[in-house]
PDB file of C-alpha atoms in Angstrom:
ATOM      1  CA  ALA A1040     -41.777 121.307 106.257  1.00 89.00           C
ATOM      2  CA  PRO A1041     -41.954 117.459 106.282  1.00 90.00           C
ATOM      3  CA  LYS A1042     -39.035 117.334 103.826  1.00 92.00           C
ATOM      4  CA  MET A1043     -36.993 119.553 106.140  1.00 93.00           C
ATOM      5  CA  LEU A1044     -37.819 117.349 109.129  1.00 94.00           C
ATOM      6  CA  ALA A1045     -36.656 114.264 107.226  1.00 93.00           C
ATOM      7  CA  ASP A1046     -33.464 116.136 106.255  1.00 93.00           C
ATOM      8  CA  ILE A1047     -32.843 116.934 109.918  1.00 94.00           C
ATOM      9  CA  VAL A1048     -33.460 113.335 111.043  1.00 92.00           C
ATOM     10  CA  LEU A1049     -31.069 112.006 108.411  1.00 91.00           C
ATOM     11  CA  ASP A1050     -28.407 114.672 108.978  1.00 93.00           C
ATOM     12  CA  PRO A1051     -25.332 113.030 110.569  1.00 92.00           C
ATOM     13  CA  ALA A1052     -24.644 116.257 112.470  1.00 94.00           C
ATOM     14  CA  VAL A1053     -27.867 115.821 114.473  1.00 92.00           C
ATOM     15  CA  SER A1054     -27.380 113.821 117.652  1.00 91.00           C
ATOM     16  CA  ASP A1055     -29.147 110.505 118.149  1.00 88.00           C
ATOM     17  CA  ALA A1056     -30.848 111.952 121.210  1.00 91.00           C
ATOM     18  CA  GLN A1057     -32.489 114.709 119.136  1.00 91.00           C
ATOM     19  CA  ARG A1058     -33.719 112.624 116.180  1.00 90.00           C
ATOM     20  CA  PRO A1059     -36.844 111.107 117.816  1.00 90.00           C
ATOM     21  CA  ARG A1060     -38.206 114.577 118.535  1.00 92.00           C
ATOM     22  CA  PHE A1061     -38.083 115.488 114.852  1.00 92.00           C
ATOM     23  CA  VAL A1062     -39.680 112.187 113.867  1.00 90.00           C
ATOM     24  CA  ARG A1063     -42.533 112.839 116.322  1.00 90.00           C
ATOM     25  CA  ALA A1064     -42.983 116.295 114.804  1.00 92.00           C
ATOM     26  CA  LEU A1065     -44.085 114.617 111.587  1.00 91.00           C
ATOM     27  CA  HIS A1066     -47.235 113.453 113.402  1.00 87.00           C
ATOM     28  CA  PHE A1067     -48.433 117.036 113.455  1.00 89.00           C
ATOM     29  CA  HIS A1068     -48.269 117.533 109.709  1.00 90.00           C
ATOM     30  CA  GLU A1069     -51.216 116.886 107.475  1.00 86.00           C
ATOM     31  CA  SER A1070     -51.209 113.480 105.810  1.00 85.00           C
ATOM     32  CA  ASN A1071     -50.428 114.182 102.168  1.00 86.00           C
ATOM     33  CA  ALA A1072     -47.989 113.336  99.375  1.00 86.00           C
ATOM     34  CA  GLU A1073     -45.301 115.661 100.787  1.00 90.00           C
ATOM     35  CA  ARG A1074     -45.410 114.005 104.206  1.00 89.00           C
ATOM     36  CA  ASP A1075     -45.481 110.537 102.610  1.00 87.00           C
ATOM     37  CA  ALA A1076     -42.353 111.401 100.591  1.00 87.00           C
ATOM     38  CA  ALA A1077     -40.556 112.464 103.774  1.00 90.00           C
ATOM     39  CA  LEU A1078     -41.715 109.350 105.637  1.00 90.00           C
ATOM     40  CA  LEU A1079     -40.588 107.092 102.795  1.00 86.00           C
ATOM     41  CA  ARG A1080     -37.097 108.550 103.128  1.00 86.00           C
ATOM     42  CA  LEU A1081     -37.145 107.613 106.822  1.00 89.00           C
ATOM     43  CA  LEU A1082     -38.354 104.045 106.238  1.00 83.00           C
ATOM     44  CA  GLY A1083     -34.758 102.980 105.728  1.00 79.00           C
ATOM     45  CA  SER A1084     -33.669 104.403 109.063  1.00 81.00           C
ATOM     46  CA  GLN A1085     -33.822 103.280 112.675  1.00 81.00           C
ATOM     47  CA  PHE A1086     -37.284 104.875 112.775  1.00 85.00           C
ATOM     48  CA  ALA A1087     -38.865 102.565 110.192  1.00 81.00           C
ATOM     49  CA  ALA A1088     -41.329 101.012 112.624  1.00 77.00           C
ATOM     50  CA  GLU A1089     -42.403 104.409 113.935  1.00 82.00           C
ATOM     51  CA  VAL A1090     -42.922 106.102 110.564  1.00 85.00           C
ATOM     52  CA  ALA A1091     -44.574 103.220 108.675  1.00 83.00           C
ATOM     53  CA  PRO A1092     -47.938 103.636 110.469  1.00 83.00           C
ATOM     54  CA  MET A1093     -47.889 107.369 109.672  1.00 86.00           C
ATOM     55  CA  LEU A1094     -47.912 106.742 105.920  1.00 84.00           C
ATOM     56  CA  SER A1095     -51.230 107.472 104.226  1.00 80.00           C
ATOM     57  CA  PHE A1096     -51.065 104.145 102.377  1.00 76.00           C
ATOM     58  CA  LYS A1097     -51.114 100.731 104.061  1.00 71.00           C
ATOM     59  CA  SER A1098     -50.198  98.587 101.080  1.00 70.00           C
ATOM     60  CA  ALA A1099     -46.893  98.328  99.261  1.00 72.00           C
ATOM     61  CA  GLN A1100     -48.740  98.170  95.951  1.00 75.00           C
ATOM     62  CA  GLY A1101     -47.291 100.803  93.650  1.00 76.00           C
ATOM     63  CA  ARG A1102     -44.513 101.544  96.146  1.00 80.00           C
ATOM     64  CA  GLU A1103     -42.519  98.319  95.790  1.00 81.00           C
ATOM     65  CA  ALA A1104     -39.228  99.990  94.845  1.00 82.00           C
ATOM     66  CA  GLU A1105     -39.327 102.360  97.817  1.00 83.00           C
ATOM     67  CA  ILE A1106     -40.404  99.645 100.255  1.00 85.00           C
ATOM     68  CA  ASN A1107     -37.754  97.209  98.974  1.00 86.00           C
ATOM     69  CA  LYS A1108     -35.074  99.874  99.331  1.00 85.00           C
ATOM     70  CA  ALA A1109     -36.179 100.448 102.922  1.00 85.00           C
ATOM     71  CA  LEU A1110     -36.219  96.694 103.596  1.00 88.00           C
ATOM     72  CA  GLU A1111     -32.707  96.325 102.233  1.00 88.00           C
ATOM     73  CA  SER A1112     -31.410  99.055 104.512  1.00 85.00           C
ATOM     74  CA  VAL A1113     -32.917  97.494 107.662  1.00 87.00           C
ATOM     75  CA  LYS A1114     -32.299  93.830 106.758  1.00 89.00           C
ATOM     76  CA  GLY A1115     -31.272  91.742 109.742  1.00 90.00           C
ATOM     77  CA  SER A1116     -33.051  93.925 112.281  1.00 89.00           C
ATOM     78  CA  ALA A1117     -36.372  94.032 114.097  1.00 88.00           C
ATOM     79  CA  GLN A1118     -37.251  96.990 111.838  1.00 88.00           C
ATOM     80  CA  PHE A1119     -37.187  94.564 108.892  1.00 91.00           C
ATOM     81  CA  VAL A1120     -39.775  92.342 110.569  1.00 93.00           C
ATOM     82  CA  ARG A1121     -41.952  95.325 111.454  1.00 89.00           C
ATOM     83  CA  LEU A1122     -41.967  96.554 107.859  1.00 89.00           C
ATOM     84  CA  VAL A1123     -42.818  93.083 106.532  1.00 92.00           C
ATOM     85  CA  GLU A1124     -45.687  92.909 109.023  1.00 91.00           C
ATOM     86  CA  HIS A1125     -46.927  96.452 108.472  1.00 87.00           C
ATOM     87  CA  PHE A1126     -47.099  96.171 104.707  1.00 87.00           C
ATOM     88  CA  LYS A1127     -48.179  92.490 104.831  1.00 88.00           C
ATOM     89  CA  LEU A1128     -45.334  91.571 102.490  1.00 89.00           C
ATOM     90  CA  ALA A1129     -44.979  88.029 101.184  1.00 90.00           C
ATOM     91  CA  GLY A1130     -41.858  86.400  99.846  1.00 92.00           C
ATOM     92  CA  HIS A1131     -39.516  87.189 102.716  1.00 95.00           C
ATOM     93  CA  ASP A1132     -39.648  83.832 104.488  1.00 96.00           C
ATOM     94  CA  SER A1133     -36.005  82.946 103.868  1.00 95.00           C
ATOM     95  CA  GLU A1134     -34.807  86.300 105.243  1.00 96.00           C
ATOM     96  CA  LEU A1135     -37.072  85.895 108.264  1.00 97.00           C
ATOM     97  CA  LEU A1136     -35.845  82.342 108.851  1.00 97.00           C
ATOM     98  CA  ASN A1137     -32.209  83.450 108.608  1.00 96.00           C
ATOM     99  CA  LEU A1138     -32.949  86.261 111.039  1.00 96.00           C
ATOM    100  CA  SER A1139     -34.634  83.795 113.425  1.00 96.00           C
ATOM    101  CA  LEU A1140     -31.621  81.527 113.393  1.00 96.00           C
ATOM    102  CA  SER A1141     -28.889  84.167 113.356  1.00 93.00           C
ATOM    103  CA  GLY A1142     -28.874  84.956 117.058  1.00 82.00           C
ATOM    104  CA  LYS A1143     -27.233  88.331 116.335  1.00 85.00           C
ATOM    105  CA  ASP A1144     -30.126  90.396 117.645  1.00 87.00           C
ATOM    106  CA  ALA A1145     -32.433  88.631 120.114  1.00 90.00           C
ATOM    107  CA  THR A1146     -35.292  91.092 119.600  1.00 91.00           C
ATOM    108  CA  ALA A1147     -35.155  90.642 115.828  1.00 92.00           C
ATOM    109  CA  SER A1148     -34.828  86.855 116.108  1.00 94.00           C
ATOM    110  CA  ILE A1149     -37.850  86.599 118.373  1.00 95.00           C
ATOM    111  CA  ALA A1150     -39.924  88.937 116.190  1.00 95.00           C
ATOM    112  CA  ALA A1151     -39.005  86.968 113.054  1.00 96.00           C
ATOM    113  CA  SER A1152     -39.837  83.624 114.714  1.00 96.00           C
ATOM    114  CA  ARG A1153     -43.181  84.882 115.957  1.00 96.00           C
ATOM    115  CA  HIS A1154     -44.000  86.313 112.536  1.00 96.00           C
ATOM    116  CA  LEU A1155     -43.216  83.023 110.801  1.00 97.00           C
ATOM    117  CA  ILE A1156     -45.312  81.022 113.257  1.00 97.00           C
ATOM    118  CA  ALA A1157     -48.225  83.471 113.162  1.00 95.00           C
ATOM    119  CA  ASN A1158     -48.244  83.306 109.365  1.00 95.00           C
ATOM    120  CA  GLY A1159     -48.370  79.533 109.093  1.00 95.00           C
ATOM    121  CA  LYS A1160     -44.637  78.990 108.517  1.00 96.00           C
ATOM    122  CA  LEU A1161     -43.878  76.987 111.662  1.00 96.00           C
ATOM    123  CA  ASN A1162     -42.625  74.211 109.386  1.00 96.00           C
ATOM    124  CA  LEU A1163     -39.658  76.354 108.324  1.00 96.00           C
ATOM    125  CA  LEU A1164     -38.446  76.470 111.905  1.00 96.00           C
ATOM    126  CA  THR A1165     -39.255  72.835 112.699  1.00 95.00           C
ATOM    127  CA  ASP A1166     -37.492  71.689 109.512  1.00 95.00           C
ATOM    128  CA  ALA A1167     -34.440  73.641 110.694  1.00 95.00           C
ATOM    129  CA  LEU A1168     -34.330  71.369 113.770  1.00 94.00           C
ATOM    130  CA  ARG A1169     -32.871  68.739 111.460  1.00 92.00           C
ATOM    131  CA  GLY A1170     -30.281  71.031 109.868  1.00 92.00           C
ATOM    132  CA  ASP A1171     -26.892  72.464 110.724  1.00 93.00           C
ATOM    133  CA  LYS A1172     -28.518  75.218 112.790  1.00 94.00           C
ATOM    134  CA  ALA A1173     -30.679  72.866 114.827  1.00 95.00           C
ATOM    135  CA  ALA A1174     -29.710  74.321 118.218  1.00 94.00           C
ATOM    136  CA  ALA A1175     -30.474  77.838 116.956  1.00 95.00           C
ATOM    137  CA  ALA A1176     -33.827  76.612 115.619  1.00 96.00           C
ATOM    138  CA  ALA A1177     -34.676  75.092 119.015  1.00 96.00           C
ATOM    139  CA  LEU A1178     -33.804  78.359 120.723  1.00 94.00           C
ATOM    140  CA  ALA A1179     -35.856  80.369 118.205  1.00 95.00           C
ATOM    141  CA  LEU A1180     -38.855  78.098 118.741  1.00 96.00           C
ATOM    142  CA  GLY A1181     -38.564  78.394 122.514  1.00 95.00           C
ATOM    143  CA  LEU A1182     -38.121  82.149 122.528  1.00 93.00           C
ATOM    144  CA  SER A1183     -41.172  82.520 120.302  1.00 94.00           C
ATOM    145  CA  ASN A1184     -43.100  81.453 123.422  1.00 94.00           C
ATOM    146  CA  ASP A1185     -45.684  79.850 121.137  1.00 95.00           C
ATOM    147  CA  ARG A1186     -47.326  76.595 122.204  1.00 94.00           C
ATOM    148  CA  ARG A1187     -47.506  75.446 118.584  1.00 96.00           C
ATOM    149  CA  ALA A1188     -43.736  74.864 118.743  1.00 95.00           C
ATOM    150  CA  LEU A1189     -43.993  72.320 121.567  1.00 96.00           C
ATOM    151  CA  PRO A1190     -44.625  69.105 119.580  1.00 96.00           C
ATOM    152  CA  ALA A1191     -41.442  69.546 117.528  1.00 95.00           C
ATOM    153  CA  LEU A1192     -39.425  70.557 120.581  1.00 95.00           C
ATOM    154  CA  GLU A1193     -40.740  67.622 122.599  1.00 94.00           C
ATOM    155  CA  ALA A1194     -39.869  65.187 119.816  1.00 94.00           C
ATOM    156  CA  ALA A1195     -36.281  66.469 119.781  1.00 94.00           C
ATOM    157  CA  ALA A1196     -36.033  66.582 123.591  1.00 93.00           C
ATOM    158  CA  THR A1197     -37.223  63.007 124.054  1.00 93.00           C
ATOM    159  CA  ASP A1198     -35.168  61.470 121.234  1.00 91.00           C
ATOM    160  CA  ALA A1199     -32.224  59.845 123.003  1.00 87.00           C
ATOM    161  CA  GLY A1200     -30.173  59.995 119.802  1.00 88.00           C
ATOM    162  CA  SER A1201     -30.864  63.660 119.115  1.00 87.00           C
ATOM    163  CA  ALA A1202     -27.861  65.966 119.058  1.00 90.00           C
ATOM    164  CA  ILE A1203     -30.106  68.822 120.188  1.00 93.00           C
ATOM    165  CA  ARG A1204     -31.819  67.070 123.067  1.00 93.00           C
ATOM    166  CA  ALA A1205     -30.572  69.558 125.679  1.00 94.00           C
ATOM    167  CA  PRO A1206     -31.250  72.725 123.608  1.00 94.00           C
ATOM    168  CA  ALA A1207     -34.756  71.431 122.774  1.00 95.00           C
ATOM    169  CA  ALA A1208     -35.495  70.758 126.461  1.00 94.00           C
ATOM    170  CA  THR A1209     -34.183  74.201 127.384  1.00 94.00           C
ATOM    171  CA  ALA A1210     -36.374  75.761 124.688  1.00 95.00           C
ATOM    172  CA  MET A1211     -39.410  73.861 125.987  1.00 94.00           C
ATOM    173  CA  ALA A1212     -38.796  75.267 129.451  1.00 94.00           C
ATOM    174  CA  VAL A1213     -39.143  78.816 128.112  1.00 92.00           C
ATOM    175  CA  ILE A1214     -42.760  78.159 127.145  1.00 93.00           C
ATOM    176  CA  GLU A1215     -44.945  77.863 130.265  1.00 90.00           C
ATOM    177  CA  SER A1216     -46.904  74.821 129.107  1.00 93.00           C
ATOM    178  CA  GLY A1217     -43.629  73.364 127.826  1.00 92.00           C
ATOM    179  CA  ALA A1218     -42.077  73.632 131.277  1.00 92.00           C
ATOM    180  CA  LYS A1219     -45.043  71.760 132.729  1.00 93.00           C
ATOM    181  CA  ARG A1220     -44.701  69.099 130.056  1.00 93.00           C
ATOM    182  CA  LEU A1221     -40.979  68.733 130.832  1.00 92.00           C
ATOM    183  CA  LEU A1222     -41.844  68.001 134.448  1.00 92.00           C
ATOM    184  CA  GLU A1223     -44.319  65.344 133.321  1.00 93.00           C
ATOM    185  CA  LEU A1224     -41.684  63.805 131.034  1.00 91.00           C
ATOM    186  CA  ALA A1225     -39.195  63.757 133.897  1.00 89.00           C
ATOM    187  CA  ARG A1226     -41.699  61.990 136.121  1.00 92.00           C
ATOM    188  CA  GLU A1227     -42.248  59.444 133.337  1.00 90.00           C
ATOM    189  CA  GLY A1228     -38.494  58.947 133.075  1.00 84.00           C
ATOM    190  CA  LYS A1229     -38.197  60.158 129.493  1.00 79.00           C
TER     191      LYS A1229
END
């Protein structure tokens, strides 16, 4: 039955409105190899984030080919970030950074930025403040709503010669403590 449910979800003749119901039906099937096989087929779909927690395994070990295929099919989306987080995958920093800076999908950009910062990769985003996508990096740092981004944003916002002074100040304002700091800087005339 799980195989049939996956077939239904992936069938182009099934409407988008009906698919979630069939995905939810997989919750009611016993966790076993048959259900895992069906769920693995759905990892590369719009339901990746929903089906990943249903898998009986929590590590990508031994499943690298299947997981990488799923990642490739959802690259550039929030689903990509969710799969990287769920399976605790390393080695995807450049894809996550590109997603953070792309601006194509705000939800995905924010999720990628937060993931990078939470996993000790803040430097990737702060280094990007000095590159050709500096304004996008400032926006990504601000939208992460993470206080750890404030020192780099403040440095760019207070540098009179910085080309991204305005985007950095705008990004600071998104973070509550950054907005307070901006007011202090304004009072100080910086």
